[in-house]
XYZ file of C-alpha atoms in Angstrom:
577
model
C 0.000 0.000 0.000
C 1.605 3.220 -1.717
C 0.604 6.604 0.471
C 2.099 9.707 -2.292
C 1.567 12.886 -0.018
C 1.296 15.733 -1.217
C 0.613 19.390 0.614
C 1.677 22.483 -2.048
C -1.307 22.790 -3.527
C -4.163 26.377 -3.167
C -7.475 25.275 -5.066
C -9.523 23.142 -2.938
C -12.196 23.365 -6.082
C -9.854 22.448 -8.199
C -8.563 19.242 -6.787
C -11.969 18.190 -6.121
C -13.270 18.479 -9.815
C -10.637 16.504 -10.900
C -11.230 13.940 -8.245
C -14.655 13.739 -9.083
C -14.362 14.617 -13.106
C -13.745 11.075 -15.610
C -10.091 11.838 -14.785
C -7.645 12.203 -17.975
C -9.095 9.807 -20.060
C -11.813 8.573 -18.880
C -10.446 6.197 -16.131
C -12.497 7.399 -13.123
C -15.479 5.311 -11.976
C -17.913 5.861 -9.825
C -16.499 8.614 -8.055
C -18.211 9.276 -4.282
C -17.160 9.978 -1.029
C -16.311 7.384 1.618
C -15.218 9.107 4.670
C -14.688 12.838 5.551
C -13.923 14.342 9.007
C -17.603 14.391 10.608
C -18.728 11.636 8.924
C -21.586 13.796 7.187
C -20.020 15.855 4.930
C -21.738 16.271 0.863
C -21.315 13.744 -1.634
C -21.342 15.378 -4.755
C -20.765 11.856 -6.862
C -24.039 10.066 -5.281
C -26.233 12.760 -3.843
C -27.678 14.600 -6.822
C -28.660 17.869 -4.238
C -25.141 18.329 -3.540
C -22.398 20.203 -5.527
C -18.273 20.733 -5.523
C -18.792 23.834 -4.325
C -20.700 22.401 -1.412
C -17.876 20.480 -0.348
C -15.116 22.792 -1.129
C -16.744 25.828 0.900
C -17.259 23.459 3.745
C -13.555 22.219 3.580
C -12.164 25.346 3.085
C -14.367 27.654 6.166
C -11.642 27.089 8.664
C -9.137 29.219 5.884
C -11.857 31.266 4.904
C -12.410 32.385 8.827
C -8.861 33.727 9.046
C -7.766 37.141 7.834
C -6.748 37.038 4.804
C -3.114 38.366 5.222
C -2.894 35.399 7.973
C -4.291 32.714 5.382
C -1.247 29.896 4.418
C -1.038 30.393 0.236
C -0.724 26.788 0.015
C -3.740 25.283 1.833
C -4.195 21.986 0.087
C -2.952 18.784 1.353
C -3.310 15.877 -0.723
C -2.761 12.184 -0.741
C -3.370 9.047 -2.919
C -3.397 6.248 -1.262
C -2.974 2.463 -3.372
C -3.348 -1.357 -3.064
C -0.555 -2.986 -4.554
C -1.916 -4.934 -8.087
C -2.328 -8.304 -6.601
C -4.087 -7.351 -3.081
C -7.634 -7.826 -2.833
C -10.162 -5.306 -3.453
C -11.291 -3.475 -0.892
C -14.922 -2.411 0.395
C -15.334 1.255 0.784
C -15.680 0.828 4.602
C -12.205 -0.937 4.603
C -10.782 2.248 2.932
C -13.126 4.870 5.041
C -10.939 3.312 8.104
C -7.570 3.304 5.428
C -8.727 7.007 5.136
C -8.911 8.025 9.205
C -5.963 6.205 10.172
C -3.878 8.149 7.383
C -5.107 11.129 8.814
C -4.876 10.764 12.184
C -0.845 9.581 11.421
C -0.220 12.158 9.600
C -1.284 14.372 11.844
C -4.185 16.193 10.045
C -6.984 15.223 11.988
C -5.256 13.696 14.955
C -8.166 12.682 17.385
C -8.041 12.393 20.808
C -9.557 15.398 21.395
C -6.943 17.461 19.828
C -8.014 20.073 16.807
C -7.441 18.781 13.513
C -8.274 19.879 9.806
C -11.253 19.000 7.781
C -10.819 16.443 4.895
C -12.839 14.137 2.758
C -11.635 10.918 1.203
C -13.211 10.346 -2.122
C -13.179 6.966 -4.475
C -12.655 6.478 -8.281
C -10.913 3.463 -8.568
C -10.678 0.146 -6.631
C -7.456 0.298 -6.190
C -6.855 3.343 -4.422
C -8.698 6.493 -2.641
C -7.674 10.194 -2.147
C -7.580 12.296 0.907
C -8.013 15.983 0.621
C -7.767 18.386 3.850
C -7.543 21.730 4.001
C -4.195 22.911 6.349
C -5.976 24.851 9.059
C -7.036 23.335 12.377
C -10.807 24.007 13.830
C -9.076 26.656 16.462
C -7.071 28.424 13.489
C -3.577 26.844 13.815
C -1.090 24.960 11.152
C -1.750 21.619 11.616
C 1.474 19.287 13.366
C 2.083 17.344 10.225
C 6.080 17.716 9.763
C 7.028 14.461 7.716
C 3.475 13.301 7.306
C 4.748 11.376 4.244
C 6.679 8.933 5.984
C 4.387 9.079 8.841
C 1.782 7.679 6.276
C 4.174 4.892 4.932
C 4.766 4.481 8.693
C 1.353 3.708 8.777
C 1.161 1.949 5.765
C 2.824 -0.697 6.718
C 0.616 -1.425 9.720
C -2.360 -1.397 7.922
C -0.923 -3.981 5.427
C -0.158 -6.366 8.031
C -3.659 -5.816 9.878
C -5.681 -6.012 6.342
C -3.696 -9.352 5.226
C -2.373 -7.767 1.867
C 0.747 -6.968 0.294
C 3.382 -6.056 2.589
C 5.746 -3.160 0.621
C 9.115 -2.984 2.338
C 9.863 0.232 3.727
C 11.827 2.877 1.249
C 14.309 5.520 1.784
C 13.197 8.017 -1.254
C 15.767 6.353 -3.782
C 13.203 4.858 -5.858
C 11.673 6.139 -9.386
C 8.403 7.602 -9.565
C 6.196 4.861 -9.490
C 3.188 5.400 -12.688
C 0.256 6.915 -12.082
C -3.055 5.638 -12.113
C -3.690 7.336 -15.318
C -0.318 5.946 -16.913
C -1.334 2.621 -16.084
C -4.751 2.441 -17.780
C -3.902 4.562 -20.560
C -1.652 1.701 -21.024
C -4.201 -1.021 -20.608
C -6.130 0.928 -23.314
C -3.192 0.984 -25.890
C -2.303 -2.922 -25.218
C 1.181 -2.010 -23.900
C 2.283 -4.645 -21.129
C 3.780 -1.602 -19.295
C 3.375 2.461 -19.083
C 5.275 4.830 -21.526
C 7.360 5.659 -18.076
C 8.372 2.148 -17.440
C 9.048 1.168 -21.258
C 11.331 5.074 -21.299
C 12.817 4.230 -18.121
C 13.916 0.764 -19.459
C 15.134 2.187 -23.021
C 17.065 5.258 -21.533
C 18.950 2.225 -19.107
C 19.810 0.440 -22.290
C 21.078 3.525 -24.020
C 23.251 4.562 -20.940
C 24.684 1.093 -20.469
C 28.485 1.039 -21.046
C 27.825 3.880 -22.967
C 30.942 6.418 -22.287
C 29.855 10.045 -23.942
C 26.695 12.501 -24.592
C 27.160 11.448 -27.463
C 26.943 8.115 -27.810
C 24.152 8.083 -25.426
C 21.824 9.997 -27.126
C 22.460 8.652 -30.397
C 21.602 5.252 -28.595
C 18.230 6.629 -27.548
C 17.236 7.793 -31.245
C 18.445 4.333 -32.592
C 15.853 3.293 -29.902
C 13.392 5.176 -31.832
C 12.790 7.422 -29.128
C 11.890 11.365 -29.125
C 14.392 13.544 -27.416
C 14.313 17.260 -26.381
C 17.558 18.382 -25.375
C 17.543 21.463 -22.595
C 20.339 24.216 -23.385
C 21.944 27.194 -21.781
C 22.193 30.443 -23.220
C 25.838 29.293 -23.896
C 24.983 26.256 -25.893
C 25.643 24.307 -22.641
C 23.773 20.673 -22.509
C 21.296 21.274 -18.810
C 19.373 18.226 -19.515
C 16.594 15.945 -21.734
C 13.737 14.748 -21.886
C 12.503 11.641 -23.630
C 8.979 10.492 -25.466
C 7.806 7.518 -27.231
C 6.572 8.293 -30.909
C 3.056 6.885 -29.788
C 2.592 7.947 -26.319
C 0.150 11.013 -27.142
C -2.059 13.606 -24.838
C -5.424 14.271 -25.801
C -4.229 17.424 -28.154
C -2.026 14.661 -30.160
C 1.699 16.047 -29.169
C 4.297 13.268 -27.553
C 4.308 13.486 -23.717
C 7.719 13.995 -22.721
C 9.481 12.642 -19.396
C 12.574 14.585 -18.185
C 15.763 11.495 -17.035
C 15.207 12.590 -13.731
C 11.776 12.015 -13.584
C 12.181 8.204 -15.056
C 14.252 7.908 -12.006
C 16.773 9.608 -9.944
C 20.310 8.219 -11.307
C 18.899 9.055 -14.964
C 19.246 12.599 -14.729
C 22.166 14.260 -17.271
C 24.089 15.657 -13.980
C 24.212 11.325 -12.569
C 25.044 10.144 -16.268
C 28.139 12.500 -16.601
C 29.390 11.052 -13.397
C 29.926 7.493 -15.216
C 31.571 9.070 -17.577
C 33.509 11.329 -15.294
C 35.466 8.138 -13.756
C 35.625 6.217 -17.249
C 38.981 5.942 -18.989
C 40.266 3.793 -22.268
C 37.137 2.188 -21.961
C 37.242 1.006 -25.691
C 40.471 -0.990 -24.400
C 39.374 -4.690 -23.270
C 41.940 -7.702 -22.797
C 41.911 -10.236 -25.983
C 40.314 -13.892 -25.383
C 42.030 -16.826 -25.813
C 40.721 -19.174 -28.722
C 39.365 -18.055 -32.375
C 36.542 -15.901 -32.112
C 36.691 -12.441 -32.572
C 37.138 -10.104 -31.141
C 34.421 -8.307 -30.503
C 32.005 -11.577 -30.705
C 28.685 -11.947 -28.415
C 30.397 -15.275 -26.605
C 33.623 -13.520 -25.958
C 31.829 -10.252 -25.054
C 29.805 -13.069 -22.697
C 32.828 -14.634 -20.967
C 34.331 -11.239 -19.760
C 31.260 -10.582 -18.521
C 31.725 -13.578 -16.705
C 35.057 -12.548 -15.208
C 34.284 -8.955 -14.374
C 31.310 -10.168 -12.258
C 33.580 -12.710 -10.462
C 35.907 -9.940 -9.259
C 33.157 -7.841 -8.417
C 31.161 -10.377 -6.392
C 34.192 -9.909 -3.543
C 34.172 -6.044 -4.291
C 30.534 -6.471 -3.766
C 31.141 -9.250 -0.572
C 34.467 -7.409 1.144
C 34.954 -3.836 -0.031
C 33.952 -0.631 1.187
C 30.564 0.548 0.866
C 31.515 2.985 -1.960
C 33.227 0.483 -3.897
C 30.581 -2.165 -3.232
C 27.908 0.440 -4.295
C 29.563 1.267 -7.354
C 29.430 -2.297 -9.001
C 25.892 -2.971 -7.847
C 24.882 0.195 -10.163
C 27.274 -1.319 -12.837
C 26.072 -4.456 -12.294
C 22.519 -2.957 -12.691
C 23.906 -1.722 -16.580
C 25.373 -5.488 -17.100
C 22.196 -6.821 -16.449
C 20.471 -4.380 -18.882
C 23.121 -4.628 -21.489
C 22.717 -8.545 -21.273
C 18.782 -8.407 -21.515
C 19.435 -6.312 -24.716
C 21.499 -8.807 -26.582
C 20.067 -11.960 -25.795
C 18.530 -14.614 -27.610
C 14.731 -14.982 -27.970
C 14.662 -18.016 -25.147
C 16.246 -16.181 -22.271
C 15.250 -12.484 -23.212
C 11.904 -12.145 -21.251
C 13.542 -13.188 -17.645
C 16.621 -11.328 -18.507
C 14.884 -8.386 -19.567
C 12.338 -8.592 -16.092
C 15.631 -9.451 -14.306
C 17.257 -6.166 -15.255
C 13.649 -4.365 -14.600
C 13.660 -5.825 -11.133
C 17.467 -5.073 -10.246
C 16.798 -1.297 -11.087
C 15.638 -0.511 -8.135
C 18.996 -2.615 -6.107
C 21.019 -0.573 -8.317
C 20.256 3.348 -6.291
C 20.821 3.715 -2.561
C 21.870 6.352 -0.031
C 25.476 5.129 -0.602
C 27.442 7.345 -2.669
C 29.149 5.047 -5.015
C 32.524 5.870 -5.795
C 32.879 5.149 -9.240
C 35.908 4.443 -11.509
C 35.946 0.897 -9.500
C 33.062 -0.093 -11.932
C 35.152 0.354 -14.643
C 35.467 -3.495 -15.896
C 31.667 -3.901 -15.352
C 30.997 -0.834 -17.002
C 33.303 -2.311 -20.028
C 31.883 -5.543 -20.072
C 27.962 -3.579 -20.444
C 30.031 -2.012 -23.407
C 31.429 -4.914 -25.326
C 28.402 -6.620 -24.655
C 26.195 -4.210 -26.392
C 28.890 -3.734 -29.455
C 29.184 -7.645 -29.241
C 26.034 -7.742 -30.810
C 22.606 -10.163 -30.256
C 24.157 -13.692 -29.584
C 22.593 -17.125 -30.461
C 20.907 -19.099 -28.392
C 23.251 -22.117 -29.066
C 26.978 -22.991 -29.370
C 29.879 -20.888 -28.145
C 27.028 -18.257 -27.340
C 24.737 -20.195 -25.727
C 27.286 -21.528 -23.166
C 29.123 -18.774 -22.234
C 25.056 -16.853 -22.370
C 24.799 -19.706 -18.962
C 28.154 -19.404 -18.083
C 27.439 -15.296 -17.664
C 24.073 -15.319 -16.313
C 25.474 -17.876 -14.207
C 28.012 -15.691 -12.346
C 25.740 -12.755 -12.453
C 23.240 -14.858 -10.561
C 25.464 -15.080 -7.486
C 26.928 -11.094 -8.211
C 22.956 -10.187 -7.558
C 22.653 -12.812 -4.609
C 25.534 -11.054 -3.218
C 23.968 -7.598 -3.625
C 20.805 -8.633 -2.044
C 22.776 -9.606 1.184
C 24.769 -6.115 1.324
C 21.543 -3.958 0.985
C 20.073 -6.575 4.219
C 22.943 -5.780 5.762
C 22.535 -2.690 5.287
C 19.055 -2.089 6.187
C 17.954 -1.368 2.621
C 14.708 -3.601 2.755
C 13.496 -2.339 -1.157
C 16.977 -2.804 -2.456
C 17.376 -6.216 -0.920
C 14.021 -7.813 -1.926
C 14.567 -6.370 -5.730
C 18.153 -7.859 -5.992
C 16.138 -11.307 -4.370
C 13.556 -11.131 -7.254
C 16.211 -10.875 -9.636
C 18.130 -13.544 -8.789
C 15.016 -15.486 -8.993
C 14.773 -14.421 -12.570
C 18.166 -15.145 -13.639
C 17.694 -18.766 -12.112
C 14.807 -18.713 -14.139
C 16.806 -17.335 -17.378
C 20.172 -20.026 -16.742
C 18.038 -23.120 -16.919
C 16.907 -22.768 -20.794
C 20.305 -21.062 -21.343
C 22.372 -23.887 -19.861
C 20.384 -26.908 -20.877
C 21.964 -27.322 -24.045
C 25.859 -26.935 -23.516
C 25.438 -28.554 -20.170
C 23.528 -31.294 -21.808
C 26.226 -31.736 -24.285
C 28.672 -32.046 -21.493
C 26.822 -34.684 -19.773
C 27.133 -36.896 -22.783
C 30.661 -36.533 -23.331
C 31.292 -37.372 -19.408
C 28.606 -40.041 -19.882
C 31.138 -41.349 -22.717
C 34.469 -41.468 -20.521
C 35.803 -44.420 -19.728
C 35.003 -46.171 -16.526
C 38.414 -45.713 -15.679
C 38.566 -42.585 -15.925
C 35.429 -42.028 -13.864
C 36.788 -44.268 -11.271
C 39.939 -41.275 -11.031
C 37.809 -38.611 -11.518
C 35.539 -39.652 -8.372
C 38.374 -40.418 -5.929
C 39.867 -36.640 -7.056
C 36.544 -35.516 -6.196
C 36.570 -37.256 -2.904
C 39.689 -36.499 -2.194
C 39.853 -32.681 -2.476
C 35.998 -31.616 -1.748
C 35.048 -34.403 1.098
C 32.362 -32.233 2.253
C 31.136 -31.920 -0.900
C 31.898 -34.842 -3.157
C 28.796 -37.106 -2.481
C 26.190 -34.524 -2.873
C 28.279 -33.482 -6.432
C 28.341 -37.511 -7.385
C 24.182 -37.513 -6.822
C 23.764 -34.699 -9.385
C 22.658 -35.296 -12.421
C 25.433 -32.339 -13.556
C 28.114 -34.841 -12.130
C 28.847 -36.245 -15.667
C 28.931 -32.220 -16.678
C 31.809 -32.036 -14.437
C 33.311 -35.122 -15.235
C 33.868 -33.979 -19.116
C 35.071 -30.625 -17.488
C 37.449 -31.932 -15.330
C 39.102 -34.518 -18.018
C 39.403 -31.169 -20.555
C 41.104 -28.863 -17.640
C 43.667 -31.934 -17.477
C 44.216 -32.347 -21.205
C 44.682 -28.342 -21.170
C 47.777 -28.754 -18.450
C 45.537 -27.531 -15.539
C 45.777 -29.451 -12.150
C 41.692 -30.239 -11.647
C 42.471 -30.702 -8.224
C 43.464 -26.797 -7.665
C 40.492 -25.461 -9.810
C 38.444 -27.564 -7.811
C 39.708 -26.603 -4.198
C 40.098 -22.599 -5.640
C 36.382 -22.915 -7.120
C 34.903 -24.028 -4.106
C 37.112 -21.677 -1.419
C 36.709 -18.966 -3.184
C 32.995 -18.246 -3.345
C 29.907 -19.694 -1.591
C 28.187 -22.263 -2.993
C 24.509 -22.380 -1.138
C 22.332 -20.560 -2.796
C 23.382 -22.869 -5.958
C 20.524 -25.193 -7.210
C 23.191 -27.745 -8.608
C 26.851 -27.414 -7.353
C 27.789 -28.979 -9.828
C 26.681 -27.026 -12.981
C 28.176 -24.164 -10.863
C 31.649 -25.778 -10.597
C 31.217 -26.548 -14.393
C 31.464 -22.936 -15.296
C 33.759 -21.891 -13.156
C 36.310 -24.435 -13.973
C 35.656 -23.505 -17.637
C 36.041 -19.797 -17.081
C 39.384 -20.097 -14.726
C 41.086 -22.588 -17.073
C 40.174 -20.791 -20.087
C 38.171 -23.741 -21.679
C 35.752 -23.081 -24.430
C 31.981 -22.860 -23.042
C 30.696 -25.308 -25.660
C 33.522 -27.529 -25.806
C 34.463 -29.370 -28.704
C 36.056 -32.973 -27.358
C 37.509 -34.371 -24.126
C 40.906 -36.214 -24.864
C 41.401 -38.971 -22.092
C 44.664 -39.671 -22.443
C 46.134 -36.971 -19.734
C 43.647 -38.434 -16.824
C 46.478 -41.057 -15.419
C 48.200 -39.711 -12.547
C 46.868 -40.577 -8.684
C 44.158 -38.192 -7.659
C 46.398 -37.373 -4.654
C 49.241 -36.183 -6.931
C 49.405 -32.391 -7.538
C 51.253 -30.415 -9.606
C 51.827 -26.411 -9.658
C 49.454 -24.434 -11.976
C 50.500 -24.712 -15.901
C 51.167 -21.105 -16.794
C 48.805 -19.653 -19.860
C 46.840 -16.288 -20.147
C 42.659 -16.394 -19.040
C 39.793 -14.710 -20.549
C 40.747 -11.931 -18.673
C 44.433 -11.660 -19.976
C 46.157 -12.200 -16.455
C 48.502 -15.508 -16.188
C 46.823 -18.200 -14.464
C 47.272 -17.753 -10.601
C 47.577 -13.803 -11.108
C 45.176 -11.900 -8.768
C 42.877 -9.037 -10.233
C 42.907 -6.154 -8.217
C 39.637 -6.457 -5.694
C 39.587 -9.760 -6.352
C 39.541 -11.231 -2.541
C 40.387 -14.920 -3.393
């Protein structure tokens, strides 16, 4: 339940006609009173005898009675007050005592016995109600309601609980303007599965994604098809935009604009400039191993991988600066990913990256510059192109959304510890959708894996199983039970062939990051022995003939360069392994 407060406004009258008018276009039903503060007051929407002005002169006689030099120029307080989509609608008596207790929290008409204002709370919808006071008390005074917008989400949250509906976790004014009532069914009315606000919020997080100059960024957002009015000083100086969709029209047929700032706080010019403010050479990335090019959507994929391994201990270790700074680049990963991927994953990527939007913005300044190889990767993954949904692309698609899923699990645990309840249970929901996204993504590579371990000899099974026991004990029966064991298997025998020691990518996958929010262990241990050792996602063939040594013999690290062009062994810098 959503309380918006707001107490700037002077025409009682005015407010009332458009509470009780069809509203913008025509989305008002039904509008009539269901509570006011003595229970009596007119009902212009079901009593034909009474009028606006009725209830406006009888709101507004406590102003009226002052002098008119001691009358406050903004007398109107206003508040909407809404049901989250999947609560249950409620009767109008339910929201008359919504309507009191907002009131009486806010400290308009605080009861008790002490003076308060007189309001009226009037339905249209049956989602939501709106209270309307005027701000002078019965004995002439301003009324005590300092803060009374987080009062009312104080009491918000109390009368979710009591009612049995949705309980909204409490917010700390970081969050984007949340579409009106008349947004959403204007979009109902068009067909579009979200508002023109949502839909320019989403595209103006694409275009900024790795992007690293004005003007690349806005010549993203026209290659998004988007209308853009650009806000100069008298000096020629860029102040700001504002952003339209071609079909998003008012009723007199021009495109309704949004300012960045108003799709949410960290999209105003003044925030993009400071991600461009920190970035440096950030057309530079490392070459990957292996023959694709480039600039390809699987290599783009695996150093998306890498980057979000380093940052999950940034994310899990370093300061809060730091760790804020990759969340809100891991926020334009997630976008840049839902942008480029193939038709099978794109609808949970693309509601993954919706959801982590609002995990990306807190009160912690983030200190950016650290984001710079997430930022990077969100740039070669958006010049890397769309990537197919199978082969190289595919794999290293699951071997990406794979890491990211435990880069946005660890971002959900900073903002609970923290105390950033919003932030946390958005990063939670997006995890949920990237699980959601990795199984379709995986199931082919990782099923193509399982029938090359599947193929190994029983020897080499035999070896592979007593390595397993003998460097994960804790681990190495619940990894044999899997289904993904045979995955692993096939991985295991190609690290060896490659001149890896499988027993050290084993112990350094498993030490270095947790492992229990993982459905399978073992698919996670697949891609991250594939991503230290360099191996090709989709991988070709599994020679057998360098699986012969005891599983208790070790030997150091073969030197060779990773996808992230540091020698085997080498430590990035915040990496906390």
């Amino acid at each position: 339940m959503i309380p918006s407060v707001n107490s700037s406004g002077s025409r009682t009258i005015g407010l009332l006609a458009y509470l009780y008018g069809p509203g913008k276009h025509e989305e008002h039903t039904d509008p009539h009173l269901v509570a006011s503060f003595d229970g009596m007051s007119p009902d212009p929407g079901r009593n034909p005898t009474a009028t606006l002005t009725d209830l406006q002169q009888l709101l507004d006689q406590p102003v009226i009675a002052q002098a008119k030099h001691a009358r406050p120029a903004k007398h109107v307080w206003h508040t909407s007050v809404r049901a989250e989509p999947g609560d249950r609608i409620l009767s109008d008596e339910e929201w008359a005592g919504i309507a009191r207790r907002i009131v009486a929290a806010t400290g308009i008409d605080p009861g008790d016995g002490q003076p308060g204002c007189r309001w009226a709370a009037v339905r249209h919808a049956d989602d939501h109600i709106h209270i309307v006071a005027t701000l002078v008390t019965e004995d002439g005074h301003r009324p005590d309601d300092y803060r009374s917008g987080a009062r009312a989400q104080a009491e918000a949250r109390l009368i979710e609980k009591e009612l049995g509906l949705h309980q909204v976790a409490p917010g700390d004014g970081t969050a984007a303007k949340r579409p009106t009532s008349a947004e959403r069914h204007k979009a109902q009315r068009q067909g579009r599965e979200r508002t023109a606000r949502e839909e320019l919020r989403e595209s103006v997080r694409r275009a900024v994604a790795g992007a690293r100059s004005e003007e690349e960024f806005f010549d993203r957002l026209a290659a998004a098809g988007l209308l853009i009015r650009k806000r100069e000083a008298p000096s020629g100086d860029l102040l700001g935009y504002k952003v339209a969709l071609p079909d998003d029209r008012n009723k007199d047929g021009e495109p309704v604009f949004y300012p960045g700032a108003r799709l949410a706080p960290d999209l105003s010019l003044p925030r993009i400039r400071e991600r461009w403010s920190a970035d440096f050479d950030m057309t530079a990335s490392p070459d990957s191993a292996g023959n694709a090019s480039s600039n390809s959507p699987s290599v783009a994929r695996r150093r998306t991988a890498t980057a979000a391994w380093v940052a999950i201990g940034a994310v899990e270790y370093g300061d809060d600066p730091v760790a804020a700074a990759y969340i809100a680049a891991t926020g334009e990963i997630l976008d840049a990913l839902a942008k480029t991927s193939a038709a099978h994953t794109r609808r949970e990527l693309r509601d993954a990256a919706f959801a982590f939007e609002r995990a990306s913005r807190s009160h912690v300044r983030a200190a950016r510059g650290h984001d710079r190889a997430l930022r990077r990767a969100a740039r070669d993954l958006v010049h890397g192109g769309p990537a197919l949904g199978r082969g190289e692309d595919g794999a290293t698609t699951a071997m990406a959304i794979d890491m990211l899923f435990f880069l946005v699990t660890a971002a959900a645990h900073w903002h609970a510890r923290k105390g950033h309840a919003q932030q946390a249970e958005a990063a939670t929901r997006a995890a949920e959708h990237l699980r959601n996204a990795y199984r379709p993504a995986a199931a082919q590579p990782l099923g193509l894996l399982y029938q090359r371990g599947r193929r190994l000899s029983q020897p080499m099974l035999q070896r592979q199983t007593a390595l397993l026991r003998e460097t994960l004990p804790s681990l190495a029966e619940q990894i044999l039970a899997e289904p993904g064991w045979y995955a692993l298997a096939a991985t295991i025998a190609e690290a060896d062939a490659a001149g890896h020691d499988p027993a050290a990518l084993l112990a350094d996958a498993v030490e270095s990051r947790e492992l229990g929010t993982a459905d399978s262990v073992s698919d996670v241990l697949v891609w991250r022995l594939r991503r230290r050792a360099d191996l090709s996602a989709d991988a070709p063939g599994i020679p057998e003939n360098r699986m012969t040594r005891s599983p208790a013999t070790t030997r150091p690290p073969m030197p060779g360069p990773t996808a992230s062009g540091r020698r085997f062994g080498d430590e990035a810098p915040g990496n906390t392994r």
